[in-house]
Every structure is written in structure tokens, then in C-alpha cells.
XYZ file of C-alpha atoms in Angstrom:
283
model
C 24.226 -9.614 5.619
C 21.159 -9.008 3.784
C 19.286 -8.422 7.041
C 20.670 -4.991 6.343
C 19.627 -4.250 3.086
C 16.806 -1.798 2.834
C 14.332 -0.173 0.550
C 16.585 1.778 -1.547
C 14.985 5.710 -1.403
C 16.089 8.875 -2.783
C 18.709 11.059 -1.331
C 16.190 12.698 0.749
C 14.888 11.056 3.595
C 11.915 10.727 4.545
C 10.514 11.208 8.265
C 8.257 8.227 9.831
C 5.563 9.584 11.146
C 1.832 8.621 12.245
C -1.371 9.359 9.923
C -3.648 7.748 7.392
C -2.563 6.563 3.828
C -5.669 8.169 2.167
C -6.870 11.626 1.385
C -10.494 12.210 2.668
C -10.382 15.498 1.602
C -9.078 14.837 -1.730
C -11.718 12.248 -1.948
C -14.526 14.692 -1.221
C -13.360 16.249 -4.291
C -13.128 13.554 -6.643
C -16.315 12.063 -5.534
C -18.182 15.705 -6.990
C -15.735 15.920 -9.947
C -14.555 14.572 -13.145
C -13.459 11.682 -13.876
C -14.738 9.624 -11.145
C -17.805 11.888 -10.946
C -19.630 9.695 -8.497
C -22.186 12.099 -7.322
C -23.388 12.491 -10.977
C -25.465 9.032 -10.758
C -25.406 8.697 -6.857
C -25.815 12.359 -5.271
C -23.701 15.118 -4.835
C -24.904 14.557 -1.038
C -23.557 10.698 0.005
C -25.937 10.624 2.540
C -29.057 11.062 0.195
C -27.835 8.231 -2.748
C -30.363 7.448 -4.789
C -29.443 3.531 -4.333
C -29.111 3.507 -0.643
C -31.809 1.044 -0.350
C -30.643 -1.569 -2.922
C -28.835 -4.814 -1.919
C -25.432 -3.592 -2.845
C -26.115 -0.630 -0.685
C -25.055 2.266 -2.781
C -22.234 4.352 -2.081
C -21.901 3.553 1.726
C -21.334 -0.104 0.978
C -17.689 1.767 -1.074
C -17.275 3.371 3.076
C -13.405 2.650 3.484
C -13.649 -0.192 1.074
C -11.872 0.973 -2.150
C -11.594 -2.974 -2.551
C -15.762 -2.782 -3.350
C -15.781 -0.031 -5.306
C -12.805 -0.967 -7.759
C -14.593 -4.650 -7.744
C -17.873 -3.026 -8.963
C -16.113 -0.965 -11.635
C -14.369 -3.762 -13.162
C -16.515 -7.457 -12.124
C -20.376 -5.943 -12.772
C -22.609 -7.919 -11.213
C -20.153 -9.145 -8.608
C -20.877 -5.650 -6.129
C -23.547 -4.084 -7.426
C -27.126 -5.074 -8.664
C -26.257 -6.050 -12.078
C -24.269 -4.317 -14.835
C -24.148 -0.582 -13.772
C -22.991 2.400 -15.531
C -19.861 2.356 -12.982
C -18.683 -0.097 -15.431
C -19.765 1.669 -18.993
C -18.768 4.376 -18.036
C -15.391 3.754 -15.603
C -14.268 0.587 -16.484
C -12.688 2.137 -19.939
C -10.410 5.205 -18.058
C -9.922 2.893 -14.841
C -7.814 0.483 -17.188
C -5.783 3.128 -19.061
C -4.142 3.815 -15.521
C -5.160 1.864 -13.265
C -2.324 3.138 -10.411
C -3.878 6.232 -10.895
C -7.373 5.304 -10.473
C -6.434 3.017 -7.190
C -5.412 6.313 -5.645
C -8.439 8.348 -6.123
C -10.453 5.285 -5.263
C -8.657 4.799 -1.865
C -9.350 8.659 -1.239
C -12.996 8.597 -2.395
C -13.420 5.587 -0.225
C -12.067 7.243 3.035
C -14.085 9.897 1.987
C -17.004 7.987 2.213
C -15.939 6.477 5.370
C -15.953 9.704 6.941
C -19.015 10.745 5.896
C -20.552 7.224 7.284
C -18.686 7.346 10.377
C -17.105 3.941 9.511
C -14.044 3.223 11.073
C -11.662 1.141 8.787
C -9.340 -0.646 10.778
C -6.665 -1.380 8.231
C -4.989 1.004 5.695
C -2.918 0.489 2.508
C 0.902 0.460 2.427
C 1.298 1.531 -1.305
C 3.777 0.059 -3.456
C 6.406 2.606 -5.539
C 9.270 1.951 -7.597
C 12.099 4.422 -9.095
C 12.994 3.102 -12.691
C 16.677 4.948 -12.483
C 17.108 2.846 -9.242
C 15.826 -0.505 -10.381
C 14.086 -0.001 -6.655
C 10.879 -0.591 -4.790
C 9.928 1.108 -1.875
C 6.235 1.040 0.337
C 4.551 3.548 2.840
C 1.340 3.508 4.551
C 2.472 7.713 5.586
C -0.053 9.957 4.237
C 2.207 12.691 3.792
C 5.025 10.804 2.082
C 2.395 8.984 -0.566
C 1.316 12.582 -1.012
C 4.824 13.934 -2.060
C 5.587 10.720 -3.839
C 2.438 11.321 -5.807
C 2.791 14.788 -6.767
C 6.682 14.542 -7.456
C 7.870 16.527 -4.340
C 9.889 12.759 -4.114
C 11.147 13.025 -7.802
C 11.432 9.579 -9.655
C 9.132 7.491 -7.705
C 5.295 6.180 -9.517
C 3.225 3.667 -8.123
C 3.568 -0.031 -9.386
C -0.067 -0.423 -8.680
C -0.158 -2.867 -5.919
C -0.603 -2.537 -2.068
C -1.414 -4.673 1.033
C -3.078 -3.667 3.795
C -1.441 -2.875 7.515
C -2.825 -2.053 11.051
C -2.435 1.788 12.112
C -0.057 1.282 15.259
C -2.134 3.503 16.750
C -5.375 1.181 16.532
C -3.866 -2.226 16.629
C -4.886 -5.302 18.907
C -2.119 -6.768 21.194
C -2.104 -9.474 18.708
C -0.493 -7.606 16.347
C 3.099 -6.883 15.589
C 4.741 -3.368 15.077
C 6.956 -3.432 12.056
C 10.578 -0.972 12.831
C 11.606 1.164 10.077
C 15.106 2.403 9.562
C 16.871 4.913 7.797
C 20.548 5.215 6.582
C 22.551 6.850 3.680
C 25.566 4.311 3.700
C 24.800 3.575 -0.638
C 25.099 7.159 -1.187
C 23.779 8.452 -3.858
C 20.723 6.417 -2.640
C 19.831 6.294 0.684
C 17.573 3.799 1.507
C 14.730 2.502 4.205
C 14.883 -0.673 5.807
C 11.527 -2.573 7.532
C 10.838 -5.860 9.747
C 7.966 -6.882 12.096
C 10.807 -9.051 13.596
C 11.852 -7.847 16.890
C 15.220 -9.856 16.493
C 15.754 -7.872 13.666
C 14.830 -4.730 14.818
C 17.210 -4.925 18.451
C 20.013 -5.945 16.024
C 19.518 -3.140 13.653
C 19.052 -0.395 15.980
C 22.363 -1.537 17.195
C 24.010 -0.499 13.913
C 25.380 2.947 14.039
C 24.803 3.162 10.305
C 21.151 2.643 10.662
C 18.798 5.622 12.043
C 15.513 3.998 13.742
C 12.719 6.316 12.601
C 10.176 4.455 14.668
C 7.054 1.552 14.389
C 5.092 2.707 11.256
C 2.366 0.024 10.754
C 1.520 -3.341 12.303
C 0.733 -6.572 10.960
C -0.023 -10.197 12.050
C 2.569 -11.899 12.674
C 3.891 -14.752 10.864
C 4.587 -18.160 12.378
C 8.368 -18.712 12.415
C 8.227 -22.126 12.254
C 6.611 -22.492 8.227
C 5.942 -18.571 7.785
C 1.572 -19.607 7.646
C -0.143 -16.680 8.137
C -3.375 -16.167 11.057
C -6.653 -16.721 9.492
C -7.932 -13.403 7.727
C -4.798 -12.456 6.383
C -2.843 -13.407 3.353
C 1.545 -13.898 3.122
C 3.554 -11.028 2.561
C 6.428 -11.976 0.738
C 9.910 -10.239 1.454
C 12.556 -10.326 -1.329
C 16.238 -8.985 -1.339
C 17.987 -8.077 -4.608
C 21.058 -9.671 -3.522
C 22.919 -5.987 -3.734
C 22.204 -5.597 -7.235
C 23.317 -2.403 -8.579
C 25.724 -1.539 -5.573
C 22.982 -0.875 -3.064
C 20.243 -3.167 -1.386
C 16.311 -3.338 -1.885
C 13.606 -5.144 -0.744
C 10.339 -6.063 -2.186
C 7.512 -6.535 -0.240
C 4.472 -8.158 -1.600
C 1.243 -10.777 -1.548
C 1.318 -11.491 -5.058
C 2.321 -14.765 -5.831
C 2.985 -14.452 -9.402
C 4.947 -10.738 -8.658
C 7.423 -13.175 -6.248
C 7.752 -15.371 -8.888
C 8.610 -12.775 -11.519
C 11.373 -11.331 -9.231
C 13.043 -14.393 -8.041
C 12.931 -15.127 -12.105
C 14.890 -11.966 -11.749
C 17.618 -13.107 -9.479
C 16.323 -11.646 -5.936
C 16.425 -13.764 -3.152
C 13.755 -14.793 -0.627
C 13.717 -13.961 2.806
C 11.421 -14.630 6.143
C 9.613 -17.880 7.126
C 9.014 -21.220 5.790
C 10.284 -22.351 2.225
C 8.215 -19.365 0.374
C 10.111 -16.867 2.420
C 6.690 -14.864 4.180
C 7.808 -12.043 6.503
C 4.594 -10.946 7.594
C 0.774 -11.087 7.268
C -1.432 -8.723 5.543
C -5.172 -7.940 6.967
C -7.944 -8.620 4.490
């Protein structure tokens, strides 16, 4: 049953446990260093930016919004006061790697957060995807996109794409914890296996072959009936690769076109309603 198909993972596996997807710290850095070099134009100081007082609000408007900041590196005019020198200047190394440069961002913009005091209530569940495994596999666990990042994971790099989930630790009632799982029954590959659905998750945890490693994120829940999502939040799209290459994976994303591409591929869609939405991302 493809209920029991999973992210597919390496042989290591990977602990579940509590924290932030981005780096403040890291982001202090790259906001006083090259390449992002942000307090070049701004200030080394956040707190005394030079373009505070403009409409787009300087750097604090960029205050756990990476979302702003990447939109006024690549759409000038559309978050800042005209055509800026974020986009002379960015826009040219942000689109040779633009994984890469998502990362920082996210960092520099919890950075900023921090130094604002603004509380972000939503975080990123980044996207990777090992190219000997054929496999995709997301996290919103600080220290796993850390060692998945800097190769402590070997064989994983980031697709470039993410949607955002609730910390468990923060999230309204109205929210819905998603169950993670662990097992090493395709060894060599072990792999990870999510759902929000608490159907899902009683009958998994039933399965000696599965490990439950806890309730990472939340989300909004989807409505069974036709899989529409709450307003405020977009689909999340869940798709199985019907066992292809002797071990299960799931793909879990909001791009349309990306779900589109894979079922071109052969995977299979799973959840609610005829599009096959397992969950609802926060915008």
C-alpha cells in the first residue's frame, strides 16, 4: 500500500527533533559579508538603515520575510522604491544559484527578525533531492538542513523549492500536526515517511517496520471531502513514485507545474479531491 511509502533518505537516519529551519546566526554573518553584503548599502547596524524611513521600509520590511527580500532582488519596483542596486548588483549571482541564494536569504531574514523582535509564525520545510536515489526528501529541522547543506548527509542538494509549515510548538488549535516516521525496510535506503492525517498516522505507528520519530511541523488541514485548502494557504500536493526503483518516495509540493512534471513522470497522486492535496501550506 502506498500509504507506506516514504521519503526515501540515506542510510543514516535522521532524528526528529524541534527547532527553527533558519540560521540567525549564519545570517548575521552574511548580512556583513560578501556576497549578499547587505550592510554595505543599508548599515552594518540593521537598526540604523539608511532607508528605514522609505515606503518599502528598508531592511526591517526583509524581518522573517525572505519572500520580500528575494522579490526585491529579482521584481524591482515590486518591494522596494524603484529599481535598486539589490537588483544590479544581486540579481546577476542570485540567478547563477538560486538554491543557494534562497538559503542565505532565509538566514539573513531570520536574522533580521531577530534583530526586530518579529516573530514569524511559519517556517520553511526545504525541499532536497539525492540524484543516485532518483529521491526527494523535505525538513523544516534546523539541524538536519544544516548537515544536508554542508554534506554531513552526503548526496542530498536542494531542488530550490519550499513551502511553509507551523512550528508545532507555536501552532493554533486549528492546525494539524503532521507524524513523521522512520524505517530501513529498502535497505540500502532507508527512508522517512510524513502525513497530517491522523488515520494515517494510528495505522502507521501500528507497523512494526515503521519507527514514529514524532509531530515535526503543522499545517492547515485539508478538507477531505475535495482536498480545498482554508483561506491563506495554498495546496500541497503529495505524490508517490509508485515504488520506482525498488523503494518508495514521496514528493511534496505547491507547484502546480512541478506536479504536473512528475505525474508526466509516472508518479501517482495521493490525498484529497481529484488533484490529490494532502495538506495546506501557510502564506
Amino acid at each position: 500500500m502506498s500509504v507506506f511509502g516514504a521519503i526515501a533518505f540515506a542510510v543514516i537516519a535522521i532524528a526528529a527533533a524541534g527547532a527553527q529551519a533558519q540560521n540567525a546566526a549564519n545570517g548575521a554573518i552574511l548580512y556583513r559579508s560578501f556576497p549578499a553584503s547587505c550592510g554595505d548599502c543599508h548599515n552594518p547596524d540593521a537598526t540604523k538603515d539608511q532607508y528605514r524611513d522609505t515606503h518599502s521600509g528598508g531592511v526591517r520590511s526583509g524581518a522573517n520575510r525572505p519572500d520580500l527580500i528575494i522579490g526585491a532582488i529579482t521584481t524591482p519596483g515590486a518591494y522596494t522604491d524603484g529599481k535598486t542596486d539589490m537588483y544590479d548588483l544581486l540579481y546577476p549571482l542570485y540567478v547563477q544559484n538560486t538554491a543557494q541564494w534562497d538559503a542565505m536569504i532565509a538566514d539573513i531574514a531570520a536574522y533580521l527578525g531577530q534583530v526586530f523582535g518579529v516573530v514569524s509564525t511559519t517556517t520553511a520545510a526545504i525541499e532536497y533531492h539525492h540524484s543516485a536515489f532518483d529521491h526527494y526528501f523535505v525538513t523544516a529541522i534546523a539541524d538536519e538542513i544544516a548537515k544536508l547543506d554542508n554534506g554531513t548527509f552526503s548526496g542530498w542538494t536542494r531542488t530550490g523549492l519550499s513551502f511553509n509549515v507551523y512550528p508545532s510548538a507555536a501552532a493554533s488549535a486549528e492546525s494539524a500536526p503532521v507524524c513523521r516516521f522512520f524505517s530501513t525496510s529498502f535497505a540500502p535506503k532507508s527512508s522517512h515517511f510524513y502525513t497530517p492525517s491522523l488515520t494515517e498516522c494510528t495505522t502507521v505507528k501500528g507497523n512494526p517496520d515503521w519507527h514514529f520519530e514524532g509531530e515535526v511541523f503543522n499545517v492547515a488541514p485539508a478538507s477531505l471531502a475535495d482536498g480545498s485548502c482554508p483561506a491563506g494557504t495554498i495546496a500541497v500536493y503529495r505524490l508517490y513514485n509508485n515504488g520506482h526503483g525498488d523503494a518508495p518516495n514521496h514528493r511534496y509540493t505547491v507547484d502546480a507545474s512541478m506536479r504536473a512534471q512528475m505525474l508526466a513522470q509516472g508518479w501517482i497522486p495521493e490525498g484529497y479531491g481529484t488533484l490529490g492535496v494532502i495538506m495546506c501550506s501557510p502564506q
